[in-house]
Structures are given as C-alpha cells and as structure tokens.
PDB file of C-alpha atoms in Angstrom:
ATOM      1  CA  UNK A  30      13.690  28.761 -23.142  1.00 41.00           C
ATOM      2  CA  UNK A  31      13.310  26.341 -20.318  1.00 43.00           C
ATOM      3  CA  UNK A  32      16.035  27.334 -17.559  1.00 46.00           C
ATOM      4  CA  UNK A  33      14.678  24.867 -14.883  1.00 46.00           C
ATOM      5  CA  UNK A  34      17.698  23.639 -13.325  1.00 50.00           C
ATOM      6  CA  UNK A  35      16.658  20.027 -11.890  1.00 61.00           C
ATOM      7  CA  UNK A  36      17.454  18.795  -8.439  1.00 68.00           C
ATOM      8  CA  UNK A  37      17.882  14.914  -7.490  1.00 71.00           C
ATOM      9  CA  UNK A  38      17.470  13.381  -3.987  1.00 73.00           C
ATOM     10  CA  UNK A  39      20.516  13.895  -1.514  1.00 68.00           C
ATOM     11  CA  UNK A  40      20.524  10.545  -1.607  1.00 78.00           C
ATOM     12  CA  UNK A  41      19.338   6.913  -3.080  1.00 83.00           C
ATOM     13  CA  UNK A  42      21.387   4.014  -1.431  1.00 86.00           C
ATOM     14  CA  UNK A  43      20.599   0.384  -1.053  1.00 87.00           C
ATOM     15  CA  UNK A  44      18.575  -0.867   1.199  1.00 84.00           C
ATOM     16  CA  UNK A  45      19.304  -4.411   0.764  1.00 81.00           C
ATOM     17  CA  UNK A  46      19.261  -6.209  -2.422  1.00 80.00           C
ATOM     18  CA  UNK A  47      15.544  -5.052  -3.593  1.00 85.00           C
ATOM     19  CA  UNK A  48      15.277  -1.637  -2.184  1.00 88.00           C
ATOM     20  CA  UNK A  49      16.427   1.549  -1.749  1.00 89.00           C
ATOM     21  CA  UNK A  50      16.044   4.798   0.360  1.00 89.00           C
ATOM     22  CA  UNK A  51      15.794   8.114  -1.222  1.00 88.00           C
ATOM     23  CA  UNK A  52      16.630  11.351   1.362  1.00 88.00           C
ATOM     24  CA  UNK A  53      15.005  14.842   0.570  1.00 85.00           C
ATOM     25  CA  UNK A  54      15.789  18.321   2.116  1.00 83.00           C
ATOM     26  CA  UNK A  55      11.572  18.717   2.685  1.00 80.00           C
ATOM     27  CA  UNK A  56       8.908  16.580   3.675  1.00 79.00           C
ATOM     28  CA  UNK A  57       7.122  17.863   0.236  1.00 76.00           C
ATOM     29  CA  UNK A  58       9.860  16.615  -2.245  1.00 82.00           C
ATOM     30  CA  UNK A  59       9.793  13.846  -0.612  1.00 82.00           C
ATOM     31  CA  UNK A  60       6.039  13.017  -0.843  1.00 79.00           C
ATOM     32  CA  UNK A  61       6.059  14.187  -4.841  1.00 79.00           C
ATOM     33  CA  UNK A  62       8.768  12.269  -5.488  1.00 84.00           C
ATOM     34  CA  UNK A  63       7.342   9.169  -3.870  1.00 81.00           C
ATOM     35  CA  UNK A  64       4.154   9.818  -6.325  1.00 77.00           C
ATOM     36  CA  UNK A  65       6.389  10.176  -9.159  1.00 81.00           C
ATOM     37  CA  UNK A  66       7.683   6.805  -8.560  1.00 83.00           C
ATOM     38  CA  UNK A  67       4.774   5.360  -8.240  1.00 76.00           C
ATOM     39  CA  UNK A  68       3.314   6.371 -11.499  1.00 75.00           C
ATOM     40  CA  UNK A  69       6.324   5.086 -13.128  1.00 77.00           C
ATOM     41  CA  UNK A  70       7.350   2.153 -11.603  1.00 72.00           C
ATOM     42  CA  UNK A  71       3.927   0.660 -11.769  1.00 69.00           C
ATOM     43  CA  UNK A  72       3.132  -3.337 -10.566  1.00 72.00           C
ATOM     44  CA  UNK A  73       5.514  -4.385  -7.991  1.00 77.00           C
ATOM     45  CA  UNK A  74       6.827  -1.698  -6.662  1.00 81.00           C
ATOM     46  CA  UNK A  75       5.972  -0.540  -3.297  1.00 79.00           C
ATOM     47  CA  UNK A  76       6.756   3.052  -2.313  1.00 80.00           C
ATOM     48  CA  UNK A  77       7.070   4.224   1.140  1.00 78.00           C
ATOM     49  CA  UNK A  78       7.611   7.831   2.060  1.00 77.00           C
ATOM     50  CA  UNK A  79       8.335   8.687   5.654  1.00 76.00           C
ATOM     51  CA  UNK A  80       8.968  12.835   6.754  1.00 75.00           C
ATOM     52  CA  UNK A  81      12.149  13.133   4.670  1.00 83.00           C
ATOM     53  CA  UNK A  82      12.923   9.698   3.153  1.00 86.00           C
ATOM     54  CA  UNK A  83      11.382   7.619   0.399  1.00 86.00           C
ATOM     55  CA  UNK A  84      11.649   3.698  -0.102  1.00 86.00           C
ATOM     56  CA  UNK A  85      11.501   1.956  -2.590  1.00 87.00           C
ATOM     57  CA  UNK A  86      10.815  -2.035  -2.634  1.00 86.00           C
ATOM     58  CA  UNK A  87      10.635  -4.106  -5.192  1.00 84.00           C
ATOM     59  CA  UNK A  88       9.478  -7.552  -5.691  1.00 81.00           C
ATOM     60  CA  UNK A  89      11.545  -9.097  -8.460  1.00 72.00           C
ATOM     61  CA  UNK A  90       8.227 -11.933  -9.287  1.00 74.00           C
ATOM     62  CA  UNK A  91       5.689  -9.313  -9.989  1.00 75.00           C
ATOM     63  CA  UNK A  92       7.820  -6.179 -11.710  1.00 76.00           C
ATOM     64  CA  UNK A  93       8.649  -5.494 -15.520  1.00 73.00           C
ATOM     65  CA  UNK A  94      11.945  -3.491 -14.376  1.00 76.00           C
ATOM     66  CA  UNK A  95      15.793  -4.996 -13.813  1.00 80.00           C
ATOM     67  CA  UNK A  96      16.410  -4.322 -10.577  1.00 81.00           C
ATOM     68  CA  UNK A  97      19.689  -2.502 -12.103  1.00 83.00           C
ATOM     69  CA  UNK A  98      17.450  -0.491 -14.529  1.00 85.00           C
ATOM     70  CA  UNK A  99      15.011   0.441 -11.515  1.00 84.00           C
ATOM     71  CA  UNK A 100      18.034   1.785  -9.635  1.00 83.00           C
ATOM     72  CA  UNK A 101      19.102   4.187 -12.469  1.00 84.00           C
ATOM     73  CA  UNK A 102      16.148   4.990 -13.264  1.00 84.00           C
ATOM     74  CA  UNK A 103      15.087   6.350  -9.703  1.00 86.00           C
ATOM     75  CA  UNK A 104      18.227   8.087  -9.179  1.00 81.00           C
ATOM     76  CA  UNK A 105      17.217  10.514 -12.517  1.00 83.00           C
ATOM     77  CA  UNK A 106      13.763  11.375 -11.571  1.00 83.00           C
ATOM     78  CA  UNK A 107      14.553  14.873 -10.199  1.00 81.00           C
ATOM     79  CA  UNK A 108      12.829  16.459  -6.928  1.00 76.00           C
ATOM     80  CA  UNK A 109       9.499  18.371  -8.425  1.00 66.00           C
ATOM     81  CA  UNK A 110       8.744  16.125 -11.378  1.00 56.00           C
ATOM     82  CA  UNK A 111       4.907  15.474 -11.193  1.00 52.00           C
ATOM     83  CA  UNK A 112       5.481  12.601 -14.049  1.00 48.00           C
ATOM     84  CA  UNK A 113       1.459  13.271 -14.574  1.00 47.00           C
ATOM     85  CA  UNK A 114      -1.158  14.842 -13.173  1.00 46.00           C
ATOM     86  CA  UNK A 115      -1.637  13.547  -8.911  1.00 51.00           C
ATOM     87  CA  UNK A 116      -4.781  13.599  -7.425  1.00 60.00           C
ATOM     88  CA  UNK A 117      -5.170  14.892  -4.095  1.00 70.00           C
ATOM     89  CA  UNK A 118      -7.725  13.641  -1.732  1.00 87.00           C
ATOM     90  CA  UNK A 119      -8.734  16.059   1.217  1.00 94.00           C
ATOM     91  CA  UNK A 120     -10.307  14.647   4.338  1.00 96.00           C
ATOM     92  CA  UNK A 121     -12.139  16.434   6.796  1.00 97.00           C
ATOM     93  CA  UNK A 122     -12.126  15.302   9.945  1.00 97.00           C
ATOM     94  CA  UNK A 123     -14.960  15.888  13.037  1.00 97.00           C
ATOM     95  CA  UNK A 124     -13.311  16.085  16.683  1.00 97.00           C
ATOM     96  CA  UNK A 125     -15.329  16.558  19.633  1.00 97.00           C
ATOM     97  CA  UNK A 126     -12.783  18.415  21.123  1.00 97.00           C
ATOM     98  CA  UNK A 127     -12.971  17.126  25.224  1.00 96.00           C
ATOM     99  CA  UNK A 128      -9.695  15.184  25.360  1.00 97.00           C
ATOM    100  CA  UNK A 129      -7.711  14.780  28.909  1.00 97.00           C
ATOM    101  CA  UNK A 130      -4.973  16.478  27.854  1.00 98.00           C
ATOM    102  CA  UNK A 131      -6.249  19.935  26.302  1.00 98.00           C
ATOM    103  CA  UNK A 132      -7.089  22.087  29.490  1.00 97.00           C
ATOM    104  CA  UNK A 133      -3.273  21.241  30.122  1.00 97.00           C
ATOM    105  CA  UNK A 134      -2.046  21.884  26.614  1.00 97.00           C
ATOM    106  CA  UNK A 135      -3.541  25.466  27.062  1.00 98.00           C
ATOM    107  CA  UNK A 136      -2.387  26.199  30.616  1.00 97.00           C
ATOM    108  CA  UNK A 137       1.186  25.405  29.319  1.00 97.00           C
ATOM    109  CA  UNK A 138       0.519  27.781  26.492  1.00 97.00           C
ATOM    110  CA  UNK A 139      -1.070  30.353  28.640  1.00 97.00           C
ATOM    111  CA  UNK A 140      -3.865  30.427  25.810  1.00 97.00           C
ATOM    112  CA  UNK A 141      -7.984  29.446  26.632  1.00 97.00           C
ATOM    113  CA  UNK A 142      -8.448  25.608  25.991  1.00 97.00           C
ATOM    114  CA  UNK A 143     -10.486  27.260  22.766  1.00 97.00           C
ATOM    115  CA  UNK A 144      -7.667  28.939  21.277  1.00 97.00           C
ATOM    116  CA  UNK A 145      -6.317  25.713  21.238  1.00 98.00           C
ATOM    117  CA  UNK A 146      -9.101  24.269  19.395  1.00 98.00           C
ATOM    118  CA  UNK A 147      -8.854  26.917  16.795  1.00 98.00           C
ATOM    119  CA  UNK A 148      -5.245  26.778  16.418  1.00 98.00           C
ATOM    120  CA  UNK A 149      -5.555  23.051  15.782  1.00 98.00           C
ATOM    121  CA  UNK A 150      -8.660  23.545  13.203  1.00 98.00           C
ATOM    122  CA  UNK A 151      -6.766  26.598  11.502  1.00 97.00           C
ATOM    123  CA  UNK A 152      -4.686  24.731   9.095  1.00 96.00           C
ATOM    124  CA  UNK A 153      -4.820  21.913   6.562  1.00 95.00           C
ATOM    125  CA  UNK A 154      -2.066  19.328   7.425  1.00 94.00           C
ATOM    126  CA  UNK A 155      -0.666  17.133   4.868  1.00 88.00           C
ATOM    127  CA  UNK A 156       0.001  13.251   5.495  1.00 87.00           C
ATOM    128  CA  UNK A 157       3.928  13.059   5.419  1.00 81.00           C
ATOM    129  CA  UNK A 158       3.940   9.016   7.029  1.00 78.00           C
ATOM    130  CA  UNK A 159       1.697   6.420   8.181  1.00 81.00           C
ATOM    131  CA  UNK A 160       2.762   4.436  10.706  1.00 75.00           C
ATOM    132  CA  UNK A 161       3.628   3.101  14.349  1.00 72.00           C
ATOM    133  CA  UNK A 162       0.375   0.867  14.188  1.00 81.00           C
ATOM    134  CA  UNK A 163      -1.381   0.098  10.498  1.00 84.00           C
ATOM    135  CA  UNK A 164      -3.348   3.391   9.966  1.00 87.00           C
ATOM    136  CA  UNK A 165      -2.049   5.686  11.841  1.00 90.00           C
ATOM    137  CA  UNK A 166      -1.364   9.372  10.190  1.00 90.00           C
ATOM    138  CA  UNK A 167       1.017  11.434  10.908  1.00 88.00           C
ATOM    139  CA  UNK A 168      -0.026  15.174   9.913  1.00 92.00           C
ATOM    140  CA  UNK A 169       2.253  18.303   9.938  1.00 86.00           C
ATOM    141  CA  UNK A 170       2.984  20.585  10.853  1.00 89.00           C
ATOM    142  CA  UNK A 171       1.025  22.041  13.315  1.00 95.00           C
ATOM    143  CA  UNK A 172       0.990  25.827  13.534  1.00 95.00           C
ATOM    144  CA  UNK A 173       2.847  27.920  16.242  1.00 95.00           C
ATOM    145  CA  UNK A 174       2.663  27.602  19.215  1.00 96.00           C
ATOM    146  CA  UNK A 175       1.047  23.897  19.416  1.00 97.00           C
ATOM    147  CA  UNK A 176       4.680  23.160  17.519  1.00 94.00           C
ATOM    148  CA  UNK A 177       5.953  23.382  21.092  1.00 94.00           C
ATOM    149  CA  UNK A 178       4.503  20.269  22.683  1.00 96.00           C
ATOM    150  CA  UNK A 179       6.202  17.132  23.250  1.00 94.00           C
ATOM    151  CA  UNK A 180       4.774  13.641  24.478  1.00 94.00           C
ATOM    152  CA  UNK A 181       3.600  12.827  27.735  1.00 95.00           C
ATOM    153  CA  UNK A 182       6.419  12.442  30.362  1.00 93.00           C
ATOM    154  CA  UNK A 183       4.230   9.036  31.138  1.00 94.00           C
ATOM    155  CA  UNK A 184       2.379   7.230  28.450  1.00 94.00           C
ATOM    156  CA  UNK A 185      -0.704   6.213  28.704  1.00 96.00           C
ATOM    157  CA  UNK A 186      -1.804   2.154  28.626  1.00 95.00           C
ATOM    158  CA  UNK A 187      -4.620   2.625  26.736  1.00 96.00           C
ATOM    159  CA  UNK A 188      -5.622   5.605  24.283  1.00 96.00           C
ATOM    160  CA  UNK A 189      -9.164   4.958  22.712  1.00 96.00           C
ATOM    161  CA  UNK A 190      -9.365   4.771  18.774  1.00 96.00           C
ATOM    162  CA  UNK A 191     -10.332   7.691  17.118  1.00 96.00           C
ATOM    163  CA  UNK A 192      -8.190  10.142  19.924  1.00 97.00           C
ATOM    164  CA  UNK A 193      -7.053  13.113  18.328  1.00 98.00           C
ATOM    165  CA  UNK A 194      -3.693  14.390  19.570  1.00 98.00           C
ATOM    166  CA  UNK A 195      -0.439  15.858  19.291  1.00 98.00           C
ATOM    167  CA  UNK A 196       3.500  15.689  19.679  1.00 95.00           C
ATOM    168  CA  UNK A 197       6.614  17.489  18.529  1.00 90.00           C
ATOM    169  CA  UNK A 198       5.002  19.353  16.036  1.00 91.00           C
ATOM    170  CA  UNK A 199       2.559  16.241  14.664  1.00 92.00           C
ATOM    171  CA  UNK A 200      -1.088  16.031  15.135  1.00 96.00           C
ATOM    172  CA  UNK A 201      -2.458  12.056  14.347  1.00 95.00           C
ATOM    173  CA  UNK A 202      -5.148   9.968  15.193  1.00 97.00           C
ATOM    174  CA  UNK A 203      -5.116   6.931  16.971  1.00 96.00           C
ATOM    175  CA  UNK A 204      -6.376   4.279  14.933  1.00 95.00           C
ATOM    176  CA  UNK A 205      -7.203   1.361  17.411  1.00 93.00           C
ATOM    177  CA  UNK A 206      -6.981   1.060  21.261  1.00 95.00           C
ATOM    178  CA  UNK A 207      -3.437   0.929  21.968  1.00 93.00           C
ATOM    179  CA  UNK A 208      -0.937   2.377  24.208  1.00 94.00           C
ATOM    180  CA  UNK A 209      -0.249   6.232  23.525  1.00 94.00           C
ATOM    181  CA  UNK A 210       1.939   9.074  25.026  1.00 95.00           C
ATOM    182  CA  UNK A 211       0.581  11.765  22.407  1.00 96.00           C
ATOM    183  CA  UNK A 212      -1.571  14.456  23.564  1.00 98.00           C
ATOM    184  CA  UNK A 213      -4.880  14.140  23.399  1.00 98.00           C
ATOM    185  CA  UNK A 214      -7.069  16.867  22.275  1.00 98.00           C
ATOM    186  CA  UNK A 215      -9.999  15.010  21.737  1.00 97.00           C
ATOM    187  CA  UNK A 216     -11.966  12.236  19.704  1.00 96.00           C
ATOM    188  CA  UNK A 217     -13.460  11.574  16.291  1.00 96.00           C
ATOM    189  CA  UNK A 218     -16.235   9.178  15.467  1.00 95.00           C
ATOM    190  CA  UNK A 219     -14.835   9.068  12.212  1.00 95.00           C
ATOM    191  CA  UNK A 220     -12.957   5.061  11.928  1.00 94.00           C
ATOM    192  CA  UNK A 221      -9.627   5.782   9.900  1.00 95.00           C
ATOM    193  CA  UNK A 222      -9.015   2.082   9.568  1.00 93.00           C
ATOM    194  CA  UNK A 223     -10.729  -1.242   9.160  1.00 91.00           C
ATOM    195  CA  UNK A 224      -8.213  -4.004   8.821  1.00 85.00           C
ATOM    196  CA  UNK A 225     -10.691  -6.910   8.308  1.00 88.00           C
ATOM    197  CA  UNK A 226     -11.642  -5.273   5.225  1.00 89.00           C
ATOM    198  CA  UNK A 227      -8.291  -3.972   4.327  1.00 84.00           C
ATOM    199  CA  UNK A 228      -9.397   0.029   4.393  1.00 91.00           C
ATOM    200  CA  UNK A 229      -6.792   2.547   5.670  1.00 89.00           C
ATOM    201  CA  UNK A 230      -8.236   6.179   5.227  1.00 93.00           C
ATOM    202  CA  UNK A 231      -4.926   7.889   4.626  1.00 90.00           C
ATOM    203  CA  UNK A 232      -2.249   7.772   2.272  1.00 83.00           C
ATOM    204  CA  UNK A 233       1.020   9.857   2.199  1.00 79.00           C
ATOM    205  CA  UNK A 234       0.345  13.014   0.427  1.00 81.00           C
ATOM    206  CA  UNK A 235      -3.588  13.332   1.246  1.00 89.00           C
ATOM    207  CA  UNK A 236      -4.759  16.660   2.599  1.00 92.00           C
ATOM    208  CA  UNK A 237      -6.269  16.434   6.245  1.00 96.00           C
ATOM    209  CA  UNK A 238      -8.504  19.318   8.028  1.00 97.00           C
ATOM    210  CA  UNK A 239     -10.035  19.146  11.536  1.00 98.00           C
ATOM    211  CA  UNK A 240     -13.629  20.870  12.171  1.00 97.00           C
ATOM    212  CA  UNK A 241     -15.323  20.871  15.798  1.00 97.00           C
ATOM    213  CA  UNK A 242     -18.285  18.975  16.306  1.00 95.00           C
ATOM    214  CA  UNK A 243     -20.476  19.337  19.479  1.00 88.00           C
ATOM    215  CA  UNK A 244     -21.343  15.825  22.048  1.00 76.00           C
ATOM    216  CA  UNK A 245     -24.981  16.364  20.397  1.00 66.00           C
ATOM    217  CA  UNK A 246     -23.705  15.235  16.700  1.00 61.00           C
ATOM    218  CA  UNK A 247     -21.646  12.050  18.653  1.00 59.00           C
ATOM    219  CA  UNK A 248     -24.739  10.690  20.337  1.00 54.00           C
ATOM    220  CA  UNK A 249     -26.700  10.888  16.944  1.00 45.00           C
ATOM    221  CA  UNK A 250     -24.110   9.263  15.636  1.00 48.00           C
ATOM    222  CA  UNK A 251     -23.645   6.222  17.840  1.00 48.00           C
ATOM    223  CA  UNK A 252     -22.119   5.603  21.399  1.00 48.00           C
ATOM    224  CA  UNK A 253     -18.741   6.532  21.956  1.00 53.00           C
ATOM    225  CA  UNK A 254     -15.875   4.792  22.982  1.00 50.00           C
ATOM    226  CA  UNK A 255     -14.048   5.594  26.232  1.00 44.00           C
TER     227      UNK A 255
END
C-alpha cells in the first residue's frame, strides 16, 4: 500500500501573463521540482530555480501546452516527484588557495588560514542559482563556521575571473573580471564560462567540490590572471 502523502509548492502565482513563480520550504524541493518541470514541459519552456523559488516561462510560439493547461498542470506536480530518472553532474573544482581575503577570514574565526581551506574543501555544495553576471554559481551551504561570513564592508572594483570566495553562507566563483564584495579565498584556472561560445559550466542542481592545488600545477597550466 502506497501511503505517500504528496506535498505541492507553497505557492505558484503569476508572474505576468507567460510565467509563473513556484515557492518551496528547501532549496532541494525546489531544485527537483524545477527538473521535474523540465522533463515535462519540454520545448519552450524555460525553468529557472533560484534558493527557494522556481520560474517558469513560457514562450507561447515554440510550446505544445495552453498556457491555461501549463498552469494546472504545474500546480499538481507535487514536491519530490523525480518524473524520471535526473542525471547529476559533479564538478570538481582546483583552487590555489592564496586569495586576499583568507588570512582575514581565519583571524575572524580564530582558526589557521588552513583550517579554512579544509573547511571549504570538506563538503560537496550543490548549485541552488546562477546568477548576478551570466555564469556565476551560487553553491551552498557552506559548513560551520565559514556560514558566519558576510561580504566585504567595501567592495572591491575589480575581482579577477576564476576568484573563489564566499558570503552569507555561499561559496561562488567569479566568472569574469567584474566588481565583487565576496570573500576571496583564492583562484581557479578552471574557466566556468565562455560566452562567445555559449558554454556556462553550471546548471542548478549540479554537484560542486573544491580540491587544493599548489602555484606549481598553475604555472604548468598557463599564466594567471591578477
């Protein structure tokens, strides 16, 4: 006998005429139930999960579904349904661990700058959004204490791509040269993103794990940028 008792979203309103935002209690419903829509709604249908929320956007020229059919549809696929079997990619990720901010992270802490390192290499983080700029990951949740962090009190103007660091309980990587106010913990030579050829590394869901690398392995590998 089957006793499963299904649970829905909290919530799937409108979000305009050809969307609609879906609100979970955990970051994890919230990423399997984005997958689940994407396996059913098929061409058309952009899904977007972000921490707790999920939207949906459709574009009425390219999708099979009624808008009004879509809509009912979503709000019955409960939290949990796999709707098929989801592959899960797992990156692993080389930081040369040198970064400006990490002798400060582990003062504040009152830990060695390498029990920092192997606090932030101890876990596998799971992709729950990607966003500000076109790439960028945002990976959770760091373990205790690093959960304690918050941003710089003063940004910085220019964060190099490929800077590892972390904020409120995030760790991400900066995809291009850009303004930042994350901590930075150090670098990787790995590029997450190449948007002349349309390549983002991560997608919301994928599994993300950081291993330390020493300078010798990034001058093999190439200059660096600074």
């Amino acid at each position: 006998m089957d006793d499963r008792v299904d649970r829905f979203p909290a919530t799937v309103r409108p979000l305009g005429d050809r969307a609609w935002l879906a609100e979970f209690e955990a970051e994890s419903e919230a990423i399997a139930w984005a997958e689940a829509v994407a396996r059913m709604a098929g061409t058309g249908i952009e899904v977007v999960p972000a921490h707790r929320t999920v939207a949906v956007i459709a574009d009425a020229d390219r999708t099979e579904w009624e808008l009004a059919e879509l809509e009912k549809r979503l709000a019955r696929i409960p939290v949990g349904f796999s709707g098929g079997t989801a592959t899960v990619r797992l990156h692993e990720i080389p930081v040369l661990y040198d970064g400006p901010d990490l002798l400060e992270v582990a003062e504040s802490l009152e830990i060695s700058p390498r029990a920092v390192v192997d606090l932030h290499t101890s876990v596998e983080y799971t992709t729950l959004a990607v966003g500000f700029q076109p790439g960028f990951p945002y990976l959770g949740r760091l373990p205790t204490p690093l959960d304690r962090i918050g941003r710089r009190d003063s940004p910085r103007t220019r964060v190099a791509a490929g800077s590892v660091a972390i904020a409120a309980g995030r760790t991400g990587i900066y995809p291009i040269d850009s303004p930042g106010g994350w901590r930075i913990l150090g670098w990787t030579p790995t590029a997450i993103v190449d948007l002349e050829a349309d390549f983002f590394l991560f997608s919301p869901g994928d599994r993300v794990r950081f291993r330390p690398i020493d300078a010798s392995r990034i001058l093999r590998a190439g200059s660096r940028q600074t």
